[in-house]
GROMACS .gro file of C-alpha atoms in nm:
model
  230
    1UNK     CA    1   0.002  -0.001   0.003
    2UNK     CA    2   0.274   0.244   0.095
    3UNK     CA    3   0.462   0.170  -0.223
    4UNK     CA    4   0.134   0.264  -0.431
    5UNK     CA    5   0.082   0.569  -0.233
    6UNK     CA    6   0.442   0.693  -0.295
    7UNK     CA    7   0.399   0.631  -0.668
    8UNK     CA    8   0.068   0.805  -0.669
    9UNK     CA    9   0.208   1.119  -0.489
   10UNK     CA   10   0.493   1.122  -0.751
   11UNK     CA   11   0.247   1.092  -1.031
   12UNK     CA   12   0.037   1.394  -0.904
   13UNK     CA   13   0.341   1.610  -0.856
   14UNK     CA   14   0.492   1.509  -1.213
   15UNK     CA   15   0.136   1.573  -1.367
   16UNK     CA   16   0.094   1.897  -1.197
   17UNK     CA   17   0.446   2.004  -1.294
   18UNK     CA   18   0.412   1.891  -1.667
   19UNK     CA   19   0.075   2.096  -1.689
   20UNK     CA   20   0.243   2.412  -1.559
   21UNK     CA   21   0.548   2.378  -1.789
   22UNK     CA   22   0.329   2.303  -2.095
   23UNK     CA   23   0.130   2.621  -2.025
   24UNK     CA   24   0.453   2.810  -1.971
   25UNK     CA   25   0.592   2.679  -2.308
   26UNK     CA   26   0.280   2.776  -2.507
   27UNK     CA   27   0.266   3.121  -2.359
   28UNK     CA   28   0.641   3.175  -2.441
   29UNK     CA   29   0.571   3.040  -2.796
   30UNK     CA   30   0.300   3.292  -2.836
   31UNK     CA   31   0.479   3.573  -2.686
   32UNK     CA   32   0.776   3.488  -2.923
   33UNK     CA   33   0.565   3.508  -3.253
   34UNK     CA   34   0.390   3.823  -3.137
   35UNK     CA   35   0.716   3.984  -3.082
   36UNK     CA   36   0.829   3.877  -3.415
   37UNK     CA   37   0.527   4.033  -3.568
   38UNK     CA   38   0.576   4.354  -3.357
   39UNK     CA   39   0.932   4.378  -3.481
   40UNK     CA   40   0.851   4.328  -3.853
   41UNK     CA   41   0.582   4.587  -3.819
   42UNK     CA   42   0.819   4.840  -3.686
   43UNK     CA   43   1.067   4.780  -3.949
   44UNK     CA   44   0.779   4.820  -4.219
   45UNK     CA   45   0.684   5.141  -4.072
   46UNK     CA   46   1.047   5.257  -4.096
   47UNK     CA   47   1.081   5.591  -4.295
   48UNK     CA   48   1.350   5.416  -4.504
   49UNK     CA   49   1.081   5.209  -4.656
   50UNK     CA   50   0.951   5.520  -4.819
   51UNK     CA   51   1.285   5.600  -4.969
   52UNK     CA   52   1.408   5.254  -5.077
   53UNK     CA   53   1.177   5.026  -5.278
   54UNK     CA   54   1.404   4.728  -5.235
   55UNK     CA   55   1.393   4.765  -4.858
   56UNK     CA   56   1.024   4.803  -4.865
   57UNK     CA   57   0.979   4.489  -5.046
   58UNK     CA   58   1.212   4.289  -4.820
   59UNK     CA   59   1.035   4.432  -4.510
   60UNK     CA   60   0.706   4.357  -4.652
   61UNK     CA   61   0.803   3.993  -4.725
   62UNK     CA   62   0.946   3.975  -4.380
   63UNK     CA   63   0.625   4.110  -4.225
   64UNK     CA   64   0.402   3.863  -4.429
   65UNK     CA   65   0.625   3.579  -4.307
   66UNK     CA   66   0.603   3.683  -3.936
   67UNK     CA   67   0.216   3.698  -3.961
   68UNK     CA   68   0.204   3.357  -4.123
   69UNK     CA   69   0.436   3.211  -3.857
   70UNK     CA   70   0.228   3.381  -3.591
   71UNK     CA   71  -0.090   3.233  -3.735
   72UNK     CA   72   0.058   2.877  -3.750
   73UNK     CA   73   0.193   2.925  -3.415
   74UNK     CA   74  -0.151   3.016  -3.272
   75UNK     CA   75  -0.290   2.715  -3.453
   76UNK     CA   76  -0.026   2.476  -3.287
   77UNK     CA   77  -0.087   2.636  -2.949
   78UNK     CA   78  -0.468   2.567  -2.990
   79UNK     CA   79  -0.402   2.211  -3.075
   80UNK     CA   80  -0.163   2.153  -2.787
   81UNK     CA   81  -0.418   2.314  -2.546
   82UNK     CA   82  -0.688   2.065  -2.669
   83UNK     CA   83  -0.478   1.751  -2.686
   84UNK     CA   84  -0.217   1.797  -2.424
   85UNK     CA   85  -0.281   2.067  -2.169
   86UNK     CA   86  -0.666   2.004  -2.115
   87UNK     CA   87  -0.615   1.636  -2.067
   88UNK     CA   88  -0.334   1.699  -1.811
   89UNK     CA   89  -0.574   1.929  -1.629
   90UNK     CA   90  -0.844   1.670  -1.639
   91UNK     CA   91  -0.630   1.398  -1.504
   92UNK     CA   92  -0.499   1.624  -1.218
   93UNK     CA   93  -0.869   1.670  -1.115
   94UNK     CA   94  -0.879   1.299  -1.021
   95UNK     CA   95  -0.612   1.317  -0.763
   96UNK     CA   96  -0.826   1.494  -0.487
   97UNK     CA   97  -1.081   1.224  -0.474
   98UNK     CA   98  -0.805   0.967  -0.464
   99UNK     CA   99  -0.631   1.149  -0.167
  100UNK     CA  100  -0.969   1.160   0.000
  101UNK     CA  101  -1.007   0.772  -0.023
  102UNK     CA  102  -0.647   0.737   0.113
  103UNK     CA  103  -0.741   0.978   0.399
  104UNK     CA  104  -1.055   0.770   0.478
  105UNK     CA  105  -0.864   0.455   0.468
  106UNK     CA  106  -0.605   0.603   0.715
  107UNK     CA  107  -0.885   0.718   0.946
  108UNK     CA  108  -1.037   0.376   0.944
  109UNK     CA  109  -0.703   0.229   1.030
  110UNK     CA  110  -0.660   0.450   1.329
  111UNK     CA  111  -1.028   0.354   1.449
  112UNK     CA  112  -0.948  -0.017   1.412
  113UNK     CA  113  -0.609   0.010   1.581
  114UNK     CA  114  -0.787   0.213   1.880
  115UNK     CA  115  -1.059  -0.048   1.930
  116UNK     CA  116  -0.802  -0.352   1.870
  117UNK     CA  117  -0.602  -0.203   2.151
  118UNK     CA  118  -0.921  -0.170   2.372
  119UNK     CA  119  -0.997  -0.530   2.297
  120UNK     CA  120  -0.629  -0.641   2.377
  121UNK     CA  121  -0.646  -0.455   2.705
  122UNK     CA  122  -0.953  -0.650   2.837
  123UNK     CA  123  -0.806  -0.975   2.705
  124UNK     CA  124  -0.503  -0.920   2.933
  125UNK     CA  125  -0.708  -0.866   3.242
  126UNK     CA  126  -0.847  -1.123   3.483
  127UNK     CA  127  -1.152  -1.284   3.321
  128UNK     CA  128  -1.397  -1.171   3.564
  129UNK     CA  129  -1.773  -1.145   3.470
  130UNK     CA  130  -1.778  -0.757   3.420
  131UNK     CA  131  -1.444  -0.794   3.221
  132UNK     CA  132  -1.592  -1.063   3.004
  133UNK     CA  133  -1.904  -0.844   2.933
  134UNK     CA  134  -1.670  -0.538   2.823
  135UNK     CA  135  -1.434  -0.761   2.631
  136UNK     CA  136  -1.760  -0.895   2.442
  137UNK     CA  137  -1.877  -0.539   2.388
  138UNK     CA  138  -1.537  -0.442   2.271
  139UNK     CA  139  -1.534  -0.722   2.011
  140UNK     CA  140  -1.861  -0.651   1.896
  141UNK     CA  141  -1.762  -0.280   1.846
  142UNK     CA  142  -1.445  -0.373   1.679
  143UNK     CA  143  -1.605  -0.613   1.414
  144UNK     CA  144  -1.783  -0.340   1.187
  145UNK     CA  145  -1.477  -0.099   1.230
  146UNK     CA  146  -1.240  -0.393   1.098
  147UNK     CA  147  -1.462  -0.493   0.811
  148UNK     CA  148  -1.486  -0.112   0.718
  149UNK     CA  149  -1.107  -0.085   0.732
  150UNK     CA  150  -1.057  -0.411   0.543
  151UNK     CA  151  -1.298  -0.293   0.267
  152UNK     CA  152  -1.132   0.037   0.225
  153UNK     CA  153  -0.805  -0.107   0.228
  154UNK     CA  154  -0.884  -0.376  -0.043
  155UNK     CA  155  -1.034  -0.116  -0.269
  156UNK     CA  156  -0.723   0.078  -0.260
  157UNK     CA  157  -0.484  -0.206  -0.294
  158UNK     CA  158  -0.702  -0.333  -0.601
  159UNK     CA  159  -0.758   0.018  -0.769
  160UNK     CA  160  -0.441   0.210  -0.696
  161UNK     CA  161  -0.212   0.001  -0.909
  162UNK     CA  162  -0.482   0.000  -1.185
  163UNK     CA  163  -0.506   0.378  -1.172
  164UNK     CA  164  -0.113   0.412  -1.167
  165UNK     CA  165  -0.074   0.157  -1.464
  166UNK     CA  166  -0.329   0.339  -1.667
  167UNK     CA  167  -0.105   0.656  -1.704
  168UNK     CA  168   0.058   0.536  -2.014
  169UNK     CA  169  -0.259   0.451  -2.211
  170UNK     CA  170  -0.395   0.787  -2.094
  171UNK     CA  171  -0.106   1.013  -2.177
  172UNK     CA  172   0.032   0.840  -2.494
  173UNK     CA  173  -0.214   0.987  -2.730
  174UNK     CA  174  -0.162   1.333  -2.596
  175UNK     CA  175   0.226   1.299  -2.644
  176UNK     CA  176   0.173   1.166  -2.990
  177UNK     CA  177  -0.049   1.459  -3.075
  178UNK     CA  178   0.221   1.697  -2.931
  179UNK     CA  179   0.478   1.550  -3.168
  180UNK     CA  180   0.246   1.571  -3.465
  181UNK     CA  181   0.162   1.938  -3.385
  182UNK     CA  182   0.533   2.033  -3.345
  183UNK     CA  183   0.611   1.841  -3.670
  184UNK     CA  184   0.338   2.020  -3.865
  185UNK     CA  185   0.458   2.374  -3.730
  186UNK     CA  186   0.816   2.321  -3.800
  187UNK     CA  187   0.733   2.197  -4.146
  188UNK     CA  188   0.539   2.516  -4.212
  189UNK     CA  189   0.827   2.724  -4.065
  190UNK     CA  190   1.086   2.564  -4.307
  191UNK     CA  191   0.839   2.637  -4.613
  192UNK     CA  192   0.786   2.994  -4.489
  193UNK     CA  193   1.153   3.089  -4.417
  194UNK     CA  194   1.272   2.898  -4.725
  195UNK     CA  195   1.036   3.124  -4.926
  196UNK     CA  196   1.130   3.451  -4.741
  197UNK     CA  197   1.501   3.367  -4.809
  198UNK     CA  198   1.445   3.328  -5.180
  199UNK     CA  199   1.262   3.675  -5.158
  200UNK     CA  200   1.506   3.874  -4.979
  201UNK     CA  201   1.835   3.718  -5.028
  202UNK     CA  202   1.890   3.813  -5.385
  203UNK     CA  203   2.269   3.840  -5.351
  204UNK     CA  204   2.303   3.478  -5.209
  205UNK     CA  205   2.591   3.591  -4.988
  206UNK     CA  206   2.733   3.357  -4.730
  207UNK     CA  207   2.728   3.462  -4.357
  208UNK     CA  208   3.091   3.544  -4.372
  209UNK     CA  209   3.046   3.742  -4.675
  210UNK     CA  210   2.756   3.948  -4.521
  211UNK     CA  211   2.997   3.989  -4.197
  212UNK     CA  212   3.268   4.149  -4.424
  213UNK     CA  213   3.037   4.355  -4.613
  214UNK     CA  214   2.885   4.501  -4.279
  215UNK     CA  215   3.236   4.560  -4.146
  216UNK     CA  216   3.329   4.747  -4.460
  217UNK     CA  217   3.021   4.969  -4.441
  218UNK     CA  218   3.081   5.027  -4.061
  219UNK     CA  219   3.428   5.128  -4.140
  220UNK     CA  220   3.306   5.382  -4.390
  221UNK     CA  221   3.084   5.539  -4.131
  222UNK     CA  222   3.363   5.562  -3.867
  223UNK     CA  223   3.569   5.741  -4.128
  224UNK     CA  224   3.324   6.022  -4.133
  225UNK     CA  225   3.449   6.316  -3.924
  226UNK     CA  226   3.124   6.349  -3.737
  227UNK     CA  227   3.183   6.006  -3.586
  228UNK     CA  228   3.563   6.011  -3.567
  229UNK     CA  229   3.712   5.966  -3.233
  230UNK     CA  230   3.846   6.289  -3.058
   0.00000   0.00000   0.00000
Protein backbone atom coordinates (compact mmCIF):
# COMPACT_ATOMS: atom_id res chain seq x y z
CA UNK A 1 0.00 0.00 0.00
CA UNK A 2 2.73 2.45 0.96
CA UNK A 3 4.64 1.83 -2.29
CA UNK A 4 1.46 2.51 -4.29
CA UNK A 5 0.81 5.68 -2.28
CA UNK A 6 4.35 6.90 -2.94
CA UNK A 7 4.02 6.33 -6.68
CA UNK A 8 0.62 8.07 -6.76
CA UNK A 9 2.01 11.10 -4.89
CA UNK A 10 4.93 11.20 -7.33
CA UNK A 11 2.56 10.90 -10.29
CA UNK A 12 0.41 13.76 -9.01
CA UNK A 13 3.44 16.03 -8.57
CA UNK A 14 4.80 15.16 -12.03
CA UNK A 15 1.40 15.68 -13.69
CA UNK A 16 0.96 19.11 -12.09
CA UNK A 17 4.52 20.12 -13.02
CA UNK A 18 4.06 18.95 -16.62
CA UNK A 19 0.76 20.85 -16.88
CA UNK A 20 2.42 24.01 -15.54
CA UNK A 21 5.46 23.65 -17.83
CA UNK A 22 3.30 23.04 -20.92
CA UNK A 23 1.29 26.18 -20.20
CA UNK A 24 4.51 28.19 -19.78
CA UNK A 25 5.87 26.74 -23.01
CA UNK A 26 2.82 27.69 -25.08
CA UNK A 27 2.67 31.15 -23.51
CA UNK A 28 6.35 31.67 -24.39
CA UNK A 29 5.72 30.43 -27.95
CA UNK A 30 2.90 32.92 -28.42
CA UNK A 31 4.94 35.75 -26.91
CA UNK A 32 7.80 34.95 -29.30
CA UNK A 33 5.67 35.03 -32.46
CA UNK A 34 3.79 38.17 -31.32
CA UNK A 35 7.14 39.89 -30.68
CA UNK A 36 8.36 38.87 -34.15
CA UNK A 37 5.22 40.39 -35.73
CA UNK A 38 5.78 43.58 -33.71
CA UNK A 39 9.39 43.85 -34.88
CA UNK A 40 8.53 43.26 -38.53
CA UNK A 41 5.74 45.84 -38.27
CA UNK A 42 8.14 48.38 -36.77
CA UNK A 43 10.61 47.76 -39.59
CA UNK A 44 7.87 48.12 -42.18
CA UNK A 45 6.87 51.51 -40.76
CA UNK A 46 10.50 52.70 -40.86
CA UNK A 47 10.83 55.90 -42.96
CA UNK A 48 13.52 54.14 -44.99
CA UNK A 49 10.76 52.07 -46.60
CA UNK A 50 9.44 55.24 -48.20
CA UNK A 51 12.83 55.99 -49.71
CA UNK A 52 14.08 52.57 -50.76
CA UNK A 53 11.78 50.32 -52.79
CA UNK A 54 14.03 47.25 -52.38
CA UNK A 55 14.02 47.70 -48.57
CA UNK A 56 10.24 48.11 -48.63
CA UNK A 57 9.83 44.88 -50.58
CA UNK A 58 12.12 43.00 -48.17
CA UNK A 59 10.32 44.31 -45.10
CA UNK A 60 6.93 43.54 -46.63
CA UNK A 61 8.07 39.98 -47.27
CA UNK A 62 9.39 39.74 -43.70
CA UNK A 63 6.17 41.12 -42.23
CA UNK A 64 4.06 38.68 -44.25
CA UNK A 65 6.26 35.78 -43.14
CA UNK A 66 6.05 36.78 -39.46
CA UNK A 67 2.26 37.04 -39.62
CA UNK A 68 2.07 33.62 -41.23
CA UNK A 69 4.38 32.25 -38.54
CA UNK A 70 2.19 33.77 -35.82
CA UNK A 71 -0.96 32.28 -37.36
CA UNK A 72 0.56 28.79 -37.56
CA UNK A 73 1.95 29.19 -34.05
CA UNK A 74 -1.50 30.08 -32.73
CA UNK A 75 -2.91 27.02 -34.48
CA UNK A 76 -0.21 24.83 -32.93
CA UNK A 77 -0.85 26.24 -29.44
CA UNK A 78 -4.61 25.69 -29.81
CA UNK A 79 -3.96 22.10 -30.81
CA UNK A 80 -1.62 21.53 -27.87
CA UNK A 81 -4.17 23.12 -25.53
CA UNK A 82 -6.87 20.67 -26.65
CA UNK A 83 -4.77 17.52 -26.93
CA UNK A 84 -2.19 17.94 -24.14
CA UNK A 85 -2.89 20.72 -21.63
CA UNK A 86 -6.63 20.08 -21.18
CA UNK A 87 -6.17 16.30 -20.72
CA UNK A 88 -3.42 16.98 -18.16
CA UNK A 89 -5.78 19.27 -16.26
CA UNK A 90 -8.57 16.68 -16.32
CA UNK A 91 -6.17 13.98 -15.13
CA UNK A 92 -5.02 16.20 -12.26
CA UNK A 93 -8.63 16.69 -11.17
CA UNK A 94 -8.84 12.99 -10.22
CA UNK A 95 -6.19 13.21 -7.48
CA UNK A 96 -8.26 15.06 -4.82
CA UNK A 97 -10.82 12.20 -4.78
CA UNK A 98 -8.03 9.64 -4.68
CA UNK A 99 -6.29 11.47 -1.84
CA UNK A 100 -9.58 11.63 0.06
CA UNK A 101 -9.99 7.85 -0.28
CA UNK A 102 -6.48 7.42 1.16
CA UNK A 103 -7.36 9.69 4.08
CA UNK A 104 -10.57 7.73 4.75
CA UNK A 105 -8.57 4.52 4.75
CA UNK A 106 -6.08 6.07 7.19
CA UNK A 107 -8.89 7.20 9.50
CA UNK A 108 -10.45 3.73 9.37
CA UNK A 109 -7.06 2.25 10.26
CA UNK A 110 -6.72 4.54 13.28
CA UNK A 111 -10.22 3.60 14.46
CA UNK A 112 -9.41 -0.08 13.98
CA UNK A 113 -6.15 0.18 15.93
CA UNK A 114 -7.83 2.06 18.75
CA UNK A 115 -10.58 -0.55 19.21
CA UNK A 116 -8.15 -3.44 18.69
CA UNK A 117 -6.04 -2.01 21.52
CA UNK A 118 -9.15 -1.79 23.67
CA UNK A 119 -9.94 -5.47 23.01
CA UNK A 120 -6.37 -6.50 23.80
CA UNK A 121 -6.48 -4.55 27.07
CA UNK A 122 -9.54 -6.48 28.26
CA UNK A 123 -8.05 -9.79 27.05
CA UNK A 124 -5.02 -9.23 29.30
CA UNK A 125 -7.14 -8.62 32.40
CA UNK A 126 -8.45 -11.22 34.81
CA UNK A 127 -11.48 -12.94 33.32
CA UNK A 128 -14.13 -11.73 35.74
CA UNK A 129 -17.79 -11.39 34.83
CA UNK A 130 -17.74 -7.61 34.23
CA UNK A 131 -14.50 -7.85 32.26
CA UNK A 132 -15.90 -10.59 30.02
CA UNK A 133 -18.96 -8.41 29.34
CA UNK A 134 -16.75 -5.47 28.39
CA UNK A 135 -14.56 -7.74 26.28
CA UNK A 136 -17.61 -9.00 24.40
CA UNK A 137 -18.83 -5.41 23.86
CA UNK A 138 -15.40 -4.30 22.65
CA UNK A 139 -15.21 -7.21 20.20
CA UNK A 140 -18.68 -6.40 18.86
CA UNK A 141 -17.68 -2.77 18.49
CA UNK A 142 -14.45 -3.78 16.74
CA UNK A 143 -16.09 -6.08 14.17
CA UNK A 144 -17.76 -3.47 11.88
CA UNK A 145 -14.78 -1.13 12.21
CA UNK A 146 -12.40 -3.89 11.14
CA UNK A 147 -14.66 -4.80 8.23
CA UNK A 148 -14.84 -1.15 7.18
CA UNK A 149 -11.06 -0.82 7.25
CA UNK A 150 -10.52 -4.08 5.38
CA UNK A 151 -12.99 -3.01 2.69
CA UNK A 152 -11.36 0.40 2.24
CA UNK A 153 -7.89 -1.13 2.30
CA UNK A 154 -8.80 -3.80 -0.28
CA UNK A 155 -10.38 -1.23 -2.57
CA UNK A 156 -7.23 0.90 -2.58
CA UNK A 157 -4.93 -2.12 -2.94
CA UNK A 158 -6.94 -3.23 -5.97
CA UNK A 159 -7.52 0.13 -7.63
CA UNK A 160 -4.40 2.22 -6.95
CA UNK A 161 -2.11 -0.01 -9.09
CA UNK A 162 -4.74 0.00 -11.86
CA UNK A 163 -4.93 3.79 -11.75
CA UNK A 164 -1.13 4.13 -11.77
CA UNK A 165 -0.65 1.62 -14.59
CA UNK A 166 -3.29 3.35 -16.74
CA UNK A 167 -1.21 6.53 -17.00
CA UNK A 168 0.66 5.37 -20.12
CA UNK A 169 -2.52 4.54 -22.05
CA UNK A 170 -4.00 7.90 -20.99
CA UNK A 171 -1.00 10.10 -21.83
CA UNK A 172 0.36 8.39 -24.93
CA UNK A 173 -2.25 9.90 -27.33
CA UNK A 174 -1.50 13.35 -25.90
CA UNK A 175 2.23 13.02 -26.40
CA UNK A 176 1.73 11.69 -29.92
CA UNK A 177 -0.52 14.67 -30.66
CA UNK A 178 2.15 17.00 -29.26
CA UNK A 179 4.77 15.53 -31.60
CA UNK A 180 2.44 15.81 -34.60
CA UNK A 181 1.64 19.44 -33.77
CA UNK A 182 5.33 20.29 -33.50
CA UNK A 183 6.22 18.48 -36.73
CA UNK A 184 3.42 20.24 -38.64
CA UNK A 185 4.47 23.62 -37.23
CA UNK A 186 8.17 23.30 -37.99
CA UNK A 187 7.43 21.93 -41.46
CA UNK A 188 5.44 25.10 -42.16
CA UNK A 189 8.22 27.22 -40.64
CA UNK A 190 10.72 25.61 -42.98
CA UNK A 191 8.49 26.43 -45.95
CA UNK A 192 7.86 30.01 -44.81
CA UNK A 193 11.51 30.86 -44.17
CA UNK A 194 12.72 29.11 -47.31
CA UNK A 195 10.30 31.26 -49.30
CA UNK A 196 11.35 34.36 -47.37
CA UNK A 197 15.02 33.65 -48.03
CA UNK A 198 14.32 33.33 -51.75
CA UNK A 199 12.54 36.70 -51.69
CA UNK A 200 15.09 38.78 -49.78
CA UNK A 201 18.40 37.00 -50.32
CA UNK A 202 18.95 38.15 -53.88
CA UNK A 203 22.71 38.33 -53.53
CA UNK A 204 22.95 34.83 -52.08
CA UNK A 205 25.84 35.88 -49.87
CA UNK A 206 27.29 33.62 -47.22
CA UNK A 207 27.21 34.64 -43.54
CA UNK A 208 30.94 35.39 -43.68
CA UNK A 209 30.51 37.57 -46.78
CA UNK A 210 27.68 39.48 -45.10
CA UNK A 211 29.84 40.00 -42.04
CA UNK A 212 32.68 41.38 -44.15
CA UNK A 213 30.27 43.61 -46.07
CA UNK A 214 28.82 44.98 -42.83
CA UNK A 215 32.28 45.60 -41.43
CA UNK A 216 33.28 47.48 -44.57
CA UNK A 217 30.19 49.69 -44.35
CA UNK A 218 30.77 50.26 -40.64
CA UNK A 219 34.34 51.31 -41.34
CA UNK A 220 33.06 53.81 -43.91
CA UNK A 221 30.79 55.30 -41.27
CA UNK A 222 33.61 55.45 -38.74
CA UNK A 223 35.71 57.37 -41.26
CA UNK A 224 33.21 60.22 -41.28
CA UNK A 225 34.43 63.22 -39.34
CA UNK A 226 31.26 63.54 -37.31
CA UNK A 227 31.79 60.08 -35.78
CA UNK A 228 35.60 60.06 -35.69
CA UNK A 229 37.26 59.59 -32.31
CA UNK A 230 38.49 62.75 -30.62
